[in-house]
Short mmCIF file of C-alpha atoms in Angstrom, two decimals:
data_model
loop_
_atom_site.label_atom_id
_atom_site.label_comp_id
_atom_site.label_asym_id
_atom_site.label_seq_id
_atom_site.Cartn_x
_atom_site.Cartn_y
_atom_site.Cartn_z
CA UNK A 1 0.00 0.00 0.00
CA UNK A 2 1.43 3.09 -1.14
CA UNK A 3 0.27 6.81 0.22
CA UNK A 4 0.52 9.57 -2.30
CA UNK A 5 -0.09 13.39 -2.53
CA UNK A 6 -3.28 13.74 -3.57
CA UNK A 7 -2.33 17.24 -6.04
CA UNK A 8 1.67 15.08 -7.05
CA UNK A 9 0.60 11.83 -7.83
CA UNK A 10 3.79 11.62 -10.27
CA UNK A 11 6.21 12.26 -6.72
CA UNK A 12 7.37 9.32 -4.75
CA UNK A 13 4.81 7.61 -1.97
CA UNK A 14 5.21 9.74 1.35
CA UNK A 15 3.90 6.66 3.23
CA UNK A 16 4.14 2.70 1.99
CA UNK A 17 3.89 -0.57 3.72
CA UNK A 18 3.59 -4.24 2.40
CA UNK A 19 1.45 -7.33 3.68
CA UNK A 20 3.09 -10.73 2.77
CA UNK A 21 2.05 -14.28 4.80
CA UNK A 22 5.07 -15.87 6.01
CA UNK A 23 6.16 -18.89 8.48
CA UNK A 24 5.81 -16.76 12.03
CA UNK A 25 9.24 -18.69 12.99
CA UNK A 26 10.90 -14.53 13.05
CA UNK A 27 12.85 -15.04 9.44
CA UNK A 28 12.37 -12.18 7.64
CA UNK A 29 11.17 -11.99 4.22
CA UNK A 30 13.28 -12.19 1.08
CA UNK A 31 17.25 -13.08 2.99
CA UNK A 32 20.11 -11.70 1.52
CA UNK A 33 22.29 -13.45 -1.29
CA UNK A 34 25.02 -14.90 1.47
CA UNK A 35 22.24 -15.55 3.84
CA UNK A 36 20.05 -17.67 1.10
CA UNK A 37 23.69 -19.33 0.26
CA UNK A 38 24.69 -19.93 3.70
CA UNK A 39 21.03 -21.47 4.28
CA UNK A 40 21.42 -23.86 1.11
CA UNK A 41 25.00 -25.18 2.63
CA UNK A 42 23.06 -25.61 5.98
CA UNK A 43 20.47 -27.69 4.06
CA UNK A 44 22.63 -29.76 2.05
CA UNK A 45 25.20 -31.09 4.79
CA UNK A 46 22.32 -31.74 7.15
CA UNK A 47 21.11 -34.01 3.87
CA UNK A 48 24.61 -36.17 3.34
CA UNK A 49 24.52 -36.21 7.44
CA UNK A 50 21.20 -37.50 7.26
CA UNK A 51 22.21 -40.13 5.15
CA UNK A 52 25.10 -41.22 6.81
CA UNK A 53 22.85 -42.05 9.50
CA UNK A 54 20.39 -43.85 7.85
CA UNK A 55 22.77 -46.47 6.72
CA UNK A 56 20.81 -47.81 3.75
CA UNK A 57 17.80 -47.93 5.83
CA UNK A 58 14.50 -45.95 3.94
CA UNK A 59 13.02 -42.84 6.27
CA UNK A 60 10.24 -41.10 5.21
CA UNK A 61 8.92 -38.14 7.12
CA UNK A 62 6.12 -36.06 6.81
CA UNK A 63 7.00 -32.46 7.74
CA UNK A 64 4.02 -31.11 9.38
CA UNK A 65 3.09 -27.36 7.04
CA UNK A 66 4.71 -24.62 8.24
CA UNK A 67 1.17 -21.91 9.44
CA UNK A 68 1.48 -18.84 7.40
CA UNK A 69 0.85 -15.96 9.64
CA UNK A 70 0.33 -12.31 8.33
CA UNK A 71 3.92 -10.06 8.24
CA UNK A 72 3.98 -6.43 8.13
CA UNK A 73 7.06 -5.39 6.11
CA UNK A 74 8.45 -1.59 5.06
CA UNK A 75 6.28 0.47 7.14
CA UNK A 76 7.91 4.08 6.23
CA UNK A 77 7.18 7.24 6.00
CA UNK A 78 8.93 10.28 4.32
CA UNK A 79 10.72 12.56 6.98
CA UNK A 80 8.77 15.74 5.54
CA UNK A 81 5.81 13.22 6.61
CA UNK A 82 6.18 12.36 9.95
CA UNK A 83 4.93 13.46 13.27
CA UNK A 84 1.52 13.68 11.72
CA UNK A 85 -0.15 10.00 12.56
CA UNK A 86 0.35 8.27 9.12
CA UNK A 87 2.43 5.45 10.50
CA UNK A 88 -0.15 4.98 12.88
CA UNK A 89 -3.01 5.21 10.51
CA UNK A 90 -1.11 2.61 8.16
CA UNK A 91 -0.58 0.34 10.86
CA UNK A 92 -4.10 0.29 11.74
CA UNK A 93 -5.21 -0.22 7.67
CA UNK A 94 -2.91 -3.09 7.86
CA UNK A 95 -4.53 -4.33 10.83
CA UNK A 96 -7.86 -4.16 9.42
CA UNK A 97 -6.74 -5.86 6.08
CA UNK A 98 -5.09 -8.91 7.99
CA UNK A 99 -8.42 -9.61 10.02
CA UNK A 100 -11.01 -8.69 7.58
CA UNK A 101 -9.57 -9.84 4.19
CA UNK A 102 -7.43 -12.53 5.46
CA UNK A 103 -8.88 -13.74 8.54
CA UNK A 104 -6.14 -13.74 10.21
CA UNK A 105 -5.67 -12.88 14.18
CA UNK A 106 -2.09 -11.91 14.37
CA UNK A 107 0.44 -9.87 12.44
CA UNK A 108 3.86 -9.75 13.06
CA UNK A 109 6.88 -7.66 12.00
CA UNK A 110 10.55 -6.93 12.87
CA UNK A 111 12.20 -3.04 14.24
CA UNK A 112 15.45 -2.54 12.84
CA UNK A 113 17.36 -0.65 15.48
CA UNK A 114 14.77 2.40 15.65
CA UNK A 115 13.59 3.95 18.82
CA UNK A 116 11.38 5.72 17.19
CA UNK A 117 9.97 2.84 15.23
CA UNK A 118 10.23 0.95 18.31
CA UNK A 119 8.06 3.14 20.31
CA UNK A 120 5.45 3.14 17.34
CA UNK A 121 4.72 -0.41 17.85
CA UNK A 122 4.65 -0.68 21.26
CA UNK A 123 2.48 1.62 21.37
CA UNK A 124 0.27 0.10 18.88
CA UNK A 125 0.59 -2.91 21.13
CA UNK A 126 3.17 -5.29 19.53
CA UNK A 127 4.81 -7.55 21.63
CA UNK A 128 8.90 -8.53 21.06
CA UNK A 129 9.20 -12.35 20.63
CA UNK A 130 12.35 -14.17 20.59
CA UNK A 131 15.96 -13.29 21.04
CA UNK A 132 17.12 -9.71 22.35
CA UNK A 133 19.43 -8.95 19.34
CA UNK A 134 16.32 -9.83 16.96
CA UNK A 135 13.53 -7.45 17.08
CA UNK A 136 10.62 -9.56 16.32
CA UNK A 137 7.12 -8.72 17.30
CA UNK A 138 3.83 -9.47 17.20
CA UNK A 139 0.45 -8.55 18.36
CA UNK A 140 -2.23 -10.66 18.72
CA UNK A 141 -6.11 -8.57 16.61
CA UNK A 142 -9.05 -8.35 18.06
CA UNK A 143 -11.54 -8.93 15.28
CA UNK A 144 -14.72 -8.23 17.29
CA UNK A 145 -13.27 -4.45 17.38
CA UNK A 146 -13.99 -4.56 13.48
#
């Protein structure tokens, strides 16, 4: 969702955020070239260890479906924008998308390293989850409020 001026539509968004559904496990969306590489060499030697193990013995396993939970990603505003509730008011349109159109009842997102941000979101109620060093939160919508 992208937030334009209304009389310079041709001018960059002054407010955007994206929605994606994503494994709630706190991996972000879209990892970096070495992270994606270092996450296929994980992968593949857990494989060959695998089947060292095994010994010629067949293993199947069914891997239970990871739940796709709703992910708030790139919540920004322009600095000429701020200090005027947009965040906010973006946050909550997200909110309302995730439990209306996708009928979901939690949406969770990460704070890079921004007290401002940071205060945002705990303010809007979002909970940290996980780790100190990884700033993963989530809050749990109320969809009787909509």
């Amino acid at each position: 969702v992208a937030m334009m001026q209304r009389d310079q539509p041709s001018r960059p968004p002054v407010a955007y955020f994206e929605l994606l559904l994503l494994s709630p496990d706190g991996r972000r969306a879209g990892p970096s070239a070495e992270e994606a590489a270092d996450r296929e060499a994980e992968a593949r030697a857990a494989v060959e260890q695998a089947k060292e193990q095994l010994t010629g013995e067949l293993m199947l396993q069914m891997a239970k479906p990871l739940t796709e939970e709703a992910y708030l990603q790139f919540l920004c505003v322009a600095p000429s924008f701020r200090r005027r509730g947009l965040a906010r008011a973006l946050a909550k349109l997200a909110e309302d998308i995730v439990v209306r159109v996708w009928a979901k009842k939690r949406l969770y997102l990460h704070v890079d390293h921004d007290e401002a941000a940071m205060k945002l979101v705990q303010s809007l109620g979002y909970q940290r989850l996980g780790e100190p060093n990884l700033v993963h939160m989530c809050k749990k919508l109320d969809s009787s409020v909509f």
